[in-house]
Amino acid sequence: QVQLVESGGGSVQAGGSLRLSCATSLSTYNVYCLGWFRQVPGKDREGVAAIGSNGSTTYADFVKGRFTISRDNTNTTLYLQMNSLKPEDTAMYYCVAGAFLGSDCRGPTGQGTQVTVSS
């Protein structure tokens, strides 16, 4: 059974920072990557960042240099440090665990946490 619970979202002004967390319970599920994607109502999801089982990381171009994905030493919590936030970063952010499809991590997701950035 897979459980993913996101937290840490909120409202910030442009230029601010937030740190998202994702508590994972993966049991015997085979996980090859953990990642974050975001979605705005009416638009397709966007992969934000992912980390592979070997620790390799990938980022969407629009967050490179601003966001950092990481996980704790027990691999039970995933983080997304978001700096220099922009209004266009406003979205629901979801944690995902699964396998890479290209550079995008796909699999079960959590319920999401809302990030709102005001100008």
Short mmCIF file of the N, C-alpha and C atoms (twelve columns), coordinates in Angstrom:
data_MODEL
# 
_entry.id   MODEL 
# 
loop_
_atom_site.group_PDB 
_atom_site.id 
_atom_site.type_symbol 
_atom_site.label_atom_id 
_atom_site.label_alt_id 
_atom_site.label_comp_id 
_atom_site.label_asym_id 
_atom_site.label_seq_id 
_atom_site.Cartn_x 
_atom_site.Cartn_y 
_atom_site.Cartn_z 
_atom_site.pdbx_PDB_model_num 
ATOM 1   N N  . GLN A 1   0.851  -1.196 0.000   1 
ATOM 2   C CA . GLN A 1   0.000  0.000  0.000   1 
ATOM 3   C C  . GLN A 1   0.877  1.232  0.000   1 
ATOM 4   N N  . VAL A 2   0.466  2.225  -0.769  1 
ATOM 5   C CA . VAL A 2   1.223  3.462  -0.894  1 
ATOM 6   C C  . VAL A 2   0.428  4.598  -0.277  1 
ATOM 7   N N  . GLN A 3   1.075  5.324  0.597   1 
ATOM 8   C CA . GLN A 3   0.460  6.534  1.154   1 
ATOM 9   C C  . GLN A 3   1.443  7.675  1.037   1 
ATOM 10  N N  . LEU A 4   0.956  8.779  0.514   1 
ATOM 11  C CA . LEU A 4   1.758  9.973  0.349   1 
ATOM 12  C C  . LEU A 4   0.967  11.145 0.912   1 
ATOM 13  N N  . VAL A 5   1.543  11.882 1.836   1 
ATOM 14  C CA . VAL A 5   0.842  12.993 2.471   1 
ATOM 15  C C  . VAL A 5   1.698  14.245 2.379   1 
ATOM 16  N N  . GLU A 6   1.220  15.197 1.601   1 
ATOM 17  C CA . GLU A 6   1.950  16.447 1.413   1 
ATOM 18  C C  . GLU A 6   1.573  17.465 2.491   1 
ATOM 19  N N  . SER A 7   2.512  18.352 2.769   1 
ATOM 20  C CA . SER A 7   2.269  19.467 3.685   1 
ATOM 21  C C  . SER A 7   3.240  20.585 3.366   1 
ATOM 22  N N  . GLY A 8   2.994  21.745 3.968   1 
ATOM 23  C CA . GLY A 8   3.926  22.847 3.821   1 
ATOM 24  C C  . GLY A 8   3.498  23.937 2.856   1 
ATOM 25  N N  . GLY A 9   2.399  23.727 2.168   1 
ATOM 26  C CA . GLY A 9   1.928  24.765 1.260   1 
ATOM 27  C C  . GLY A 9   1.423  25.974 2.015   1 
ATOM 28  N N  . GLY A 10  1.141  27.016 1.279   1 
ATOM 29  C CA . GLY A 10  0.637  28.231 1.901   1 
ATOM 30  C C  . GLY A 10  0.650  29.388 0.937   1 
ATOM 31  N N  . SER A 11  0.475  30.581 1.483   1 
ATOM 32  C CA . SER A 11  0.465  31.794 0.683   1 
ATOM 33  C C  . SER A 11  1.688  32.627 1.021   1 
ATOM 34  N N  . VAL A 12  2.400  33.042 0.001   1 
ATOM 35  C CA . VAL A 12  3.586  33.873 0.184   1 
ATOM 36  C C  . VAL A 12  3.605  34.949 -0.884  1 
ATOM 37  N N  . GLN A 13  4.400  35.974 -0.640  1 
ATOM 38  C CA . GLN A 13  4.590  37.004 -1.653  1 
ATOM 39  C C  . GLN A 13  5.698  36.582 -2.603  1 
ATOM 40  N N  . ALA A 14  5.672  37.157 -3.767  1 
ATOM 41  C CA . ALA A 14  6.709  36.887 -4.759  1 
ATOM 42  C C  . ALA A 14  8.088  37.141 -4.150  1 
ATOM 43  N N  . GLY A 15  9.008  36.245 -4.439  1 
ATOM 44  C CA . GLY A 15  10.344 36.336 -3.873  1 
ATOM 45  C C  . GLY A 15  10.514 35.542 -2.595  1 
ATOM 46  N N  . GLY A 16  9.411  35.077 -2.035  1 
ATOM 47  C CA . GLY A 16  9.459  34.325 -0.798  1 
ATOM 48  C C  . GLY A 16  9.813  32.868 -1.006  1 
ATOM 49  N N  . SER A 17  9.802  32.137 0.086   1 
ATOM 50  C CA . SER A 17  10.181 30.728 0.068   1 
ATOM 51  C C  . SER A 17  9.153  29.877 0.805   1 
ATOM 52  N N  . LEU A 18  9.073  28.636 0.388   1 
ATOM 53  C CA . LEU A 18  8.283  27.618 1.079   1 
ATOM 54  C C  . LEU A 18  9.036  26.297 0.991   1 
ATOM 55  N N  . ARG A 19  8.793  25.454 1.965   1 
ATOM 56  C CA . ARG A 19  9.356  24.104 1.928   1 
ATOM 57  C C  . ARG A 19  8.209  23.109 2.034   1 
ATOM 58  N N  . LEU A 20  8.041  22.343 0.997   1 
ATOM 59  C CA . LEU A 20  7.034  21.301 0.986   1 
ATOM 60  C C  . LEU A 20  7.620  19.999 1.507   1 
ATOM 61  N N  . SER A 21  6.782  19.240 2.185   1 
ATOM 62  C CA . SER A 21  7.185  17.925 2.669   1 
ATOM 63  C C  . SER A 21  6.186  16.886 2.192   1 
ATOM 64  N N  . CYS A 22  6.676  15.680 2.019   1 
ATOM 65  C CA . CYS A 22  5.810  14.568 1.643   1 
ATOM 66  C C  . CYS A 22  6.206  13.366 2.495   1 
ATOM 67  N N  . ALA A 23  5.311  12.996 3.401   1 
ATOM 68  C CA . ALA A 23  5.548  11.800 4.214   1 
ATOM 69  C C  . ALA A 23  5.099  10.588 3.419   1 
ATOM 70  N N  . THR A 24  6.000  9.619  3.292   1 
ATOM 71  C CA . THR A 24  5.689  8.472  2.459   1 
ATOM 72  C C  . THR A 24  5.596  7.192  3.280   1 
ATOM 73  N N  . SER A 25  4.671  6.352  2.884   1 
ATOM 74  C CA . SER A 25  4.562  5.002  3.426   1 
ATOM 75  C C  . SER A 25  4.406  4.106  2.223   1 
ATOM 76  N N  . LEU A 26  5.496  3.396  1.881   1 
ATOM 77  C CA . LEU A 26  5.518  2.714  0.595   1 
ATOM 78  C C  . LEU A 26  5.443  1.206  0.694   1 
ATOM 79  N N  . SER A 27  5.522  0.684  1.902   1 
ATOM 80  C CA . SER A 27  5.426  -0.756 2.136   1 
ATOM 81  C C  . SER A 27  6.347  -1.507 1.193   1 
ATOM 82  N N  . THR A 28  5.829  -2.445 0.418   1 
ATOM 83  C CA . THR A 28  6.669  -3.234 -0.479  1 
ATOM 84  C C  . THR A 28  6.610  -2.715 -1.910  1 
ATOM 85  N N  . TYR A 29  5.966  -1.571 -2.082  1 
ATOM 86  C CA . TYR A 29  5.857  -0.977 -3.424  1 
ATOM 87  C C  . TYR A 29  7.246  -0.692 -3.968  1 
ATOM 88  N N  . ASN A 30  7.473  -1.073 -5.205  1 
ATOM 89  C CA . ASN A 30  8.765  -0.816 -5.840  1 
ATOM 90  C C  . ASN A 30  8.822  0.630  -6.299  1 
ATOM 91  N N  . VAL A 31  9.729  1.384  -5.714  1 
ATOM 92  C CA . VAL A 31  9.857  2.797  -6.024  1 
ATOM 93  C C  . VAL A 31  11.195 3.053  -6.672  1 
ATOM 94  N N  . TYR A 32  11.151 3.624  -7.843  1 
ATOM 95  C CA . TYR A 32  12.375 3.961  -8.563  1 
ATOM 96  C C  . TYR A 32  12.608 5.463  -8.585  1 
ATOM 97  N N  . CYS A 33  11.575 6.210  -8.199  1 
ATOM 98  C CA . CYS A 33  11.725 7.651  -8.125  1 
ATOM 99  C C  . CYS A 33  10.669 8.223  -7.185  1 
ATOM 100 N N  . LEU A 34  10.987 9.391  -6.659  1 
ATOM 101 C CA . LEU A 34  10.046 10.224 -5.927  1 
ATOM 102 C C  . LEU A 34  10.074 11.585 -6.600  1 
ATOM 103 N N  . GLY A 35  8.950  12.235 -6.629  1 
ATOM 104 C CA . GLY A 35  8.955  13.517 -7.326  1 
ATOM 105 C C  . GLY A 35  7.808  14.421 -6.917  1 
ATOM 106 N N  . TRP A 36  7.823  15.572 -7.525  1 
ATOM 107 C CA . TRP A 36  6.771  16.579 -7.339  1 
ATOM 108 C C  . TRP A 36  6.275  17.016 -8.712  1 
ATOM 109 N N  . PHE A 37  4.975  17.179 -8.803  1 
ATOM 110 C CA . PHE A 37  4.412  17.837 -9.968  1 
ATOM 111 C C  . PHE A 37  3.376  18.831 -9.474  1 
ATOM 112 N N  . ARG A 38  2.961  19.719 -10.347 1 
ATOM 113 C CA . ARG A 38  1.975  20.714 -9.964  1 
ATOM 114 C C  . ARG A 38  0.881  20.803 -11.015 1 
ATOM 115 N N  . GLN A 39  -0.232 21.300 -10.593 1 
ATOM 116 C CA . GLN A 39  -1.345 21.415 -11.518 1 
ATOM 117 C C  . GLN A 39  -2.218 22.594 -11.148 1 
ATOM 118 N N  . VAL A 40  -2.612 23.323 -12.170 1 
ATOM 119 C CA . VAL A 40  -3.551 24.425 -12.048 1 
ATOM 120 C C  . VAL A 40  -4.857 23.962 -12.673 1 
ATOM 121 N N  . PRO A 41  -5.988 24.269 -12.071 1 
ATOM 122 C CA . PRO A 41  -7.274 23.831 -12.645 1 
ATOM 123 C C  . PRO A 41  -7.394 24.195 -14.118 1 
ATOM 124 N N  . GLY A 42  -7.781 23.226 -14.908 1 
ATOM 125 C CA . GLY A 42  -7.969 23.457 -16.332 1 
ATOM 126 C C  . GLY A 42  -6.722 23.302 -17.173 1 
ATOM 127 N N  . LYS A 43  -5.599 23.024 -16.513 1 
ATOM 128 C CA . LYS A 43  -4.344 22.853 -17.250 1 
ATOM 129 C C  . LYS A 43  -3.746 21.474 -16.968 1 
ATOM 130 N N  . ASP A 44  -2.869 21.038 -17.847 1 
ATOM 131 C CA . ASP A 44  -2.190 19.767 -17.648 1 
ATOM 132 C C  . ASP A 44  -1.205 19.860 -16.482 1 
ATOM 133 N N  . ARG A 45  -0.946 18.722 -15.889 1 
ATOM 134 C CA . ARG A 45  0.061  18.685 -14.839 1 
ATOM 135 C C  . ARG A 45  1.440  18.997 -15.405 1 
ATOM 136 N N  . GLU A 46  2.291  19.551 -14.554 1 
ATOM 137 C CA . GLU A 46  3.675  19.856 -14.932 1 
ATOM 138 C C  . GLU A 46  4.604  19.156 -13.946 1 
ATOM 139 N N  . GLY A 47  5.496  18.366 -14.466 1 
ATOM 140 C CA . GLY A 47  6.525  17.801 -13.618 1 
ATOM 141 C C  . GLY A 47  7.435  18.913 -13.115 1 
ATOM 142 N N  . VAL A 48  7.725  18.916 -11.828 1 
ATOM 143 C CA . VAL A 48  8.552  19.967 -11.244 1 
ATOM 144 C C  . VAL A 48  9.963  19.459 -10.968 1 
ATOM 145 N N  . ALA A 49  10.072 18.369 -10.267 1 
ATOM 146 C CA . ALA A 49  11.381 17.814 -9.913  1 
ATOM 147 C C  . ALA A 49  11.200 16.355 -9.525  1 
ATOM 148 N N  . ALA A 50  12.274 15.595 -9.642  1 
ATOM 149 C CA . ALA A 50  12.237 14.189 -9.261  1 
ATOM 150 C C  . ALA A 50  13.609 13.766 -8.782  1 
ATOM 151 N N  . ILE A 51  13.610 12.738 -7.955  1 
ATOM 152 C CA . ILE A 51  14.867 12.168 -7.477  1 
ATOM 153 C C  . ILE A 51  14.783 10.661 -7.636  1 
ATOM 154 N N  . GLY A 52  15.825 10.104 -8.236  1 
ATOM 155 C CA . GLY A 52  15.847 8.677  -8.478  1 
ATOM 156 C C  . GLY A 52  16.340 7.901  -7.277  1 
ATOM 157 N N  . SER A 53  16.214 6.579  -7.371  1 
ATOM 158 C CA . SER A 53  16.651 5.728  -6.267  1 
ATOM 159 C C  . SER A 53  18.160 5.821  -6.045  1 
ATOM 160 N N  . ASN A 54  18.887 6.270  -7.077  1 
ATOM 161 C CA . ASN A 54  20.340 6.431  -6.942  1 
ATOM 162 C C  . ASN A 54  20.726 7.842  -6.497  1 
ATOM 163 N N  . GLY A 55  19.721 8.664  -6.229  1 
ATOM 164 C CA . GLY A 55  19.976 10.026 -5.766  1 
ATOM 165 C C  . GLY A 55  20.071 11.060 -6.861  1 
ATOM 166 N N  . SER A 56  20.001 10.652 -8.096  1 
ATOM 167 C CA . SER A 56  20.067 11.613 -9.200  1 
ATOM 168 C C  . SER A 56  18.798 12.459 -9.209  1 
ATOM 169 N N  . THR A 57  18.939 13.706 -9.585  1 
ATOM 170 C CA . THR A 57  17.810 14.634 -9.576  1 
ATOM 171 C C  . THR A 57  17.568 15.223 -10.959 1 
ATOM 172 N N  . THR A 58  16.333 15.535 -11.227 1 
ATOM 173 C CA . THR A 58  15.963 16.232 -12.456 1 
ATOM 174 C C  . THR A 58  15.016 17.368 -12.083 1 
ATOM 175 N N  . TYR A 59  15.094 18.439 -12.842 1 
ATOM 176 C CA . TYR A 59  14.261 19.612 -12.598 1 
ATOM 177 C C  . TYR A 59  13.677 20.115 -13.903 1 
ATOM 178 N N  . ALA A 60  12.470 20.636 -13.811 1 
ATOM 179 C CA . ALA A 60  11.910 21.344 -14.948 1 
ATOM 180 C C  . ALA A 60  12.684 22.637 -15.132 1 
ATOM 181 N N  . ASP A 61  12.813 23.058 -16.366 1 
ATOM 182 C CA . ASP A 61  13.593 24.262 -16.647 1 
ATOM 183 C C  . ASP A 61  13.069 25.468 -15.878 1 
ATOM 184 N N  . PHE A 62  11.760 25.533 -15.690 1 
ATOM 185 C CA . PHE A 62  11.189 26.727 -15.078 1 
ATOM 186 C C  . PHE A 62  11.442 26.819 -13.568 1 
ATOM 187 N N  . VAL A 63  12.042 25.788 -12.956 1 
ATOM 188 C CA . VAL A 63  12.364 25.855 -11.531 1 
ATOM 189 C C  . VAL A 63  13.857 25.706 -11.258 1 
ATOM 190 N N  . LYS A 64  14.632 25.439 -12.283 1 
ATOM 191 C CA . LYS A 64  16.067 25.252 -12.077 1 
ATOM 192 C C  . LYS A 64  16.689 26.486 -11.433 1 
ATOM 193 N N  . GLY A 65  17.497 26.235 -10.418 1 
ATOM 194 C CA . GLY A 65  18.140 27.326 -9.708  1 
ATOM 195 C C  . GLY A 65  17.288 27.918 -8.605  1 
ATOM 196 N N  . ARG A 66  16.015 27.552 -8.557  1 
ATOM 197 C CA . ARG A 66  15.122 28.093 -7.525  1 
ATOM 198 C C  . ARG A 66  14.603 27.015 -6.571  1 
ATOM 199 N N  . PHE A 67  14.340 25.832 -7.097  1 
ATOM 200 C CA . PHE A 67  13.783 24.742 -6.295  1 
ATOM 201 C C  . PHE A 67  14.841 23.657 -6.091  1 
ATOM 202 N N  . THR A 68  14.758 22.999 -4.936  1 
ATOM 203 C CA . THR A 68  15.659 21.893 -4.647  1 
ATOM 204 C C  . THR A 68  14.856 20.732 -4.074  1 
ATOM 205 N N  . ILE A 69  15.024 19.569 -4.690  1 
ATOM 206 C CA . ILE A 69  14.360 18.370 -4.191  1 
ATOM 207 C C  . ILE A 69  15.349 17.572 -3.353  1 
ATOM 208 N N  . SER A 70  14.860 16.992 -2.277  1 
ATOM 209 C CA . SER A 70  15.735 16.184 -1.430  1 
ATOM 210 C C  . SER A 70  14.883 15.182 -0.650  1 
ATOM 211 N N  . ARG A 71  15.546 14.261 -0.003  1 
ATOM 212 C CA . ARG A 71  14.844 13.291 0.828   1 
ATOM 213 C C  . ARG A 71  15.662 13.058 2.087   1 
ATOM 214 N N  . ASP A 72  14.996 12.594 3.133   1 
ATOM 215 C CA . ASP A 72  15.740 12.397 4.369   1 
ATOM 216 C C  . ASP A 72  16.507 11.074 4.306   1 
ATOM 217 N N  . ASN A 73  17.327 10.842 5.310   1 
ATOM 218 C CA . ASN A 73  18.217 9.690  5.283   1 
ATOM 219 C C  . ASN A 73  17.480 8.353  5.338   1 
ATOM 220 N N  . THR A 74  16.276 8.369  5.852   1 
ATOM 221 C CA . THR A 74  15.509 7.125  5.919   1 
ATOM 222 C C  . THR A 74  14.638 6.929  4.680   1 
ATOM 223 N N  . ASN A 75  14.713 7.900  3.762   1 
ATOM 224 C CA . ASN A 75  13.921 7.829  2.518   1 
ATOM 225 C C  . ASN A 75  12.422 7.730  2.771   1 
ATOM 226 N N  . THR A 76  11.973 8.295  3.896   1 
ATOM 227 C CA . THR A 76  10.537 8.277  4.162   1 
ATOM 228 C C  . THR A 76  9.889  9.636  3.984   1 
ATOM 229 N N  . THR A 77  10.710 10.660 3.861   1 
ATOM 230 C CA . THR A 77  10.181 12.002 3.669   1 
ATOM 231 C C  . THR A 77  10.870 12.675 2.499   1 
ATOM 232 N N  . LEU A 78  10.066 13.214 1.624   1 
ATOM 233 C CA . LEU A 78  10.548 13.938 0.455   1 
ATOM 234 C C  . LEU A 78  10.302 15.420 0.677   1 
ATOM 235 N N  . TYR A 79  11.233 16.242 0.222   1 
ATOM 236 C CA . TYR A 79  11.116 17.677 0.393   1 
ATOM 237 C C  . TYR A 79  11.217 18.400 -0.945  1 
ATOM 238 N N  . LEU A 80  10.658 19.578 -0.956  1 
ATOM 239 C CA . LEU A 80  10.861 20.484 -2.079  1 
ATOM 240 C C  . LEU A 80  11.056 21.878 -1.498  1 
ATOM 241 N N  . GLN A 81  12.285 22.346 -1.527  1 
ATOM 242 C CA . GLN A 81  12.594 23.701 -1.091  1 
ATOM 243 C C  . GLN A 81  12.364 24.635 -2.260  1 
ATOM 244 N N  . MET A 82  11.492 25.591 -2.087  1 
ATOM 245 C CA . MET A 82  11.138 26.503 -3.159  1 
ATOM 246 C C  . MET A 82  11.544 27.919 -2.763  1 
ATOM 247 N N  . ASN A 83  12.477 28.486 -3.486  1 
ATOM 248 C CA . ASN A 83  12.951 29.851 -3.250  1 
ATOM 249 C C  . ASN A 83  12.601 30.732 -4.437  1 
ATOM 250 N N  . SER A 84  12.691 32.029 -4.203  1 
ATOM 251 C CA . SER A 84  12.423 33.007 -5.269  1 
ATOM 252 C C  . SER A 84  11.111 32.696 -5.977  1 
ATOM 253 N N  . LEU A 85  10.094 32.485 -5.212  1 
ATOM 254 C CA . LEU A 85  8.805  32.097 -5.779  1 
ATOM 255 C C  . LEU A 85  8.210  33.215 -6.623  1 
ATOM 256 N N  . LYS A 86  7.529  32.786 -7.679  1 
ATOM 257 C CA . LYS A 86  6.891  33.710 -8.612  1 
ATOM 258 C C  . LYS A 86  5.386  33.446 -8.628  1 
ATOM 259 N N  . PRO A 87  4.610  34.440 -9.009  1 
ATOM 260 C CA . PRO A 87  3.151  34.212 -9.082  1 
ATOM 261 C C  . PRO A 87  2.785  33.028 -9.969  1 
ATOM 262 N N  . GLU A 88  3.572  32.792 -11.014 1 
ATOM 263 C CA . GLU A 88  3.264  31.663 -11.900 1 
ATOM 264 C C  . GLU A 88  3.565  30.311 -11.278 1 
ATOM 265 N N  . ASP A 89  4.158  30.303 -10.085 1 
ATOM 266 C CA . ASP A 89  4.352  29.052 -9.355  1 
ATOM 267 C C  . ASP A 89  3.092  28.638 -8.608  1 
ATOM 268 N N  . THR A 90  2.094  29.501 -8.589  1 
ATOM 269 C CA . THR A 90  0.842  29.178 -7.913  1 
ATOM 270 C C  . THR A 90  0.206  27.948 -8.528  1 
ATOM 271 N N  . ALA A 91  -0.058 26.941 -7.695  1 
ATOM 272 C CA . ALA A 91  -0.619 25.674 -8.166  1 
ATOM 273 C C  . ALA A 91  -0.838 24.760 -6.975  1 
ATOM 274 N N  . MET A 92  -1.501 23.649 -7.243  1 
ATOM 275 C CA . MET A 92  -1.540 22.552 -6.281  1 
ATOM 276 C C  . MET A 92  -0.326 21.690 -6.563  1 
ATOM 277 N N  . TYR A 93  0.422  21.406 -5.523  1 
ATOM 278 C CA . TYR A 93  1.631  20.603 -5.661  1 
ATOM 279 C C  . TYR A 93  1.377  19.201 -5.093  1 
ATOM 280 N N  . TYR A 94  1.782  18.216 -5.873  1 
ATOM 281 C CA . TYR A 94  1.559  16.828 -5.511  1 
ATOM 282 C C  . TYR A 94  2.875  16.073 -5.439  1 
ATOM 283 N N  . CYS A 95  2.925  15.165 -4.510  1 
ATOM 284 C CA . CYS A 95  4.042  14.241 -4.379  1 
ATOM 285 C C  . CYS A 95  3.703  12.971 -5.153  1 
ATOM 286 N N  . VAL A 96  4.698  12.349 -5.757  1 
ATOM 287 C CA . VAL A 96  4.471  11.131 -6.537  1 
ATOM 288 C C  . VAL A 96  5.587  10.140 -6.273  1 
ATOM 289 N N  . ALA A 97  5.249  8.876  -6.275  1 
ATOM 290 C CA . ALA A 97  6.233  7.805  -6.097  1 
ATOM 291 C C  . ALA A 97  6.010  6.763  -7.173  1 
ATOM 292 N N  . GLY A 98  7.079  6.357  -7.854  1 
ATOM 293 C CA . GLY A 98  6.883  5.346  -8.876  1 
ATOM 294 C C  . GLY A 98  8.101  5.121  -9.715  1 
ATOM 295 N N  . ALA A 99  7.945  5.313  -11.005 1 
ATOM 296 C CA . ALA A 99  9.014  5.062  -11.952 1 
ATOM 297 C C  . ALA A 99  9.086  6.211  -12.943 1 
ATOM 298 N N  . PHE A 100 10.270 6.348  -13.538 1 
ATOM 299 C CA . PHE A 100 10.458 7.416  -14.506 1 
ATOM 300 C C  . PHE A 100 9.791  7.085  -15.835 1 
ATOM 301 N N  . LEU A 101 9.115  8.045  -16.359 1 
ATOM 302 C CA . LEU A 101 8.633  8.020  -17.741 1 
ATOM 303 C C  . LEU A 101 9.320  9.188  -18.405 1 
ATOM 304 N N  . GLY A 102 10.413 8.892  -19.097 1 
ATOM 305 C CA . GLY A 102 11.278 9.972  -19.531 1 
ATOM 306 C C  . GLY A 102 11.927 10.586 -18.304 1 
ATOM 307 N N  . SER A 103 11.805 11.882 -18.137 1 
ATOM 308 C CA . SER A 103 12.355 12.552 -16.957 1 
ATOM 309 C C  . SER A 103 11.285 12.804 -15.908 1 
ATOM 310 N N  . ASP A 104 10.097 12.324 -16.147 1 
ATOM 311 C CA . ASP A 104 8.948  12.566 -15.278 1 
ATOM 312 C C  . ASP A 104 8.698  11.337 -14.408 1 
ATOM 313 N N  . CYS A 105 8.532  11.545 -13.114 1 
ATOM 314 C CA . CYS A 105 8.229  10.456 -12.194 1 
ATOM 315 C C  . CYS A 105 6.720  10.239 -12.171 1 
ATOM 316 N N  . ARG A 106 6.307  9.001  -12.443 1 
ATOM 317 C CA . ARG A 106 4.875  8.699  -12.528 1 
ATOM 318 C C  . ARG A 106 4.513  7.586  -11.560 1 
ATOM 319 N N  . GLY A 107 3.326  7.683  -10.976 1 
ATOM 320 C CA . GLY A 107 2.852  6.669  -10.067 1 
ATOM 321 C C  . GLY A 107 1.793  7.236  -9.150  1 
ATOM 322 N N  . PRO A 108 1.520  6.574  -8.041  1 
ATOM 323 C CA . PRO A 108 0.532  7.058  -7.075  1 
ATOM 324 C C  . PRO A 108 0.916  8.437  -6.530  1 
ATOM 325 N N  . THR A 109 -0.096 9.232  -6.231  1 
ATOM 326 C CA . THR A 109 0.148  10.577 -5.722  1 
ATOM 327 C C  . THR A 109 -0.611 10.803 -4.421  1 
ATOM 328 N N  . GLY A 110 -0.257 11.903 -3.763  1 
ATOM 329 C CA . GLY A 110 -0.975 12.307 -2.569  1 
ATOM 330 C C  . GLY A 110 -2.137 13.209 -2.920  1 
ATOM 331 N N  . GLN A 111 -2.692 13.865 -1.911  1 
ATOM 332 C CA . GLN A 111 -3.842 14.736 -2.110  1 
ATOM 333 C C  . GLN A 111 -3.442 16.142 -2.521  1 
ATOM 334 N N  . GLY A 112 -2.189 16.468 -2.363  1 
ATOM 335 C CA . GLY A 112 -1.717 17.772 -2.799  1 
ATOM 336 C C  . GLY A 112 -1.706 18.811 -1.699  1 
ATOM 337 N N  . THR A 113 -0.918 19.853 -1.913  1 
ATOM 338 C CA . THR A 113 -0.867 21.008 -1.007  1 
ATOM 339 C C  . THR A 113 -0.822 22.263 -1.867  1 
ATOM 340 N N  . GLN A 114 -1.624 23.227 -1.506  1 
ATOM 341 C CA . GLN A 114 -1.777 24.426 -2.331  1 
ATOM 342 C C  . GLN A 114 -0.671 25.431 -2.048  1 
ATOM 343 N N  . VAL A 115 -0.103 25.944 -3.108  1 
ATOM 344 C CA . VAL A 115 0.877  27.023 -3.023  1 
ATOM 345 C C  . VAL A 115 0.321  28.221 -3.778  1 
ATOM 346 N N  . THR A 116 0.252  29.353 -3.109  1 
ATOM 347 C CA . THR A 116 -0.245 30.573 -3.717  1 
ATOM 348 C C  . THR A 116 0.789  31.672 -3.547  1 
ATOM 349 N N  . VAL A 117 1.215  32.241 -4.665  1 
ATOM 350 C CA . VAL A 117 2.231  33.289 -4.641  1 
ATOM 351 C C  . VAL A 117 1.602  34.569 -5.173  1 
ATOM 352 N N  . SER A 118 1.616  35.597 -4.382  1 
ATOM 353 C CA . SER A 118 1.025  36.866 -4.779  1 
ATOM 354 C C  . SER A 118 2.108  37.843 -5.207  1 
ATOM 355 N N  . SER A 119 1.727  38.710 -6.132  1 
ATOM 356 C CA . SER A 119 2.706  39.687 -6.654  1 
ATOM 357 C C  . SER A 119 2.760  40.927 -5.783  1 
# 
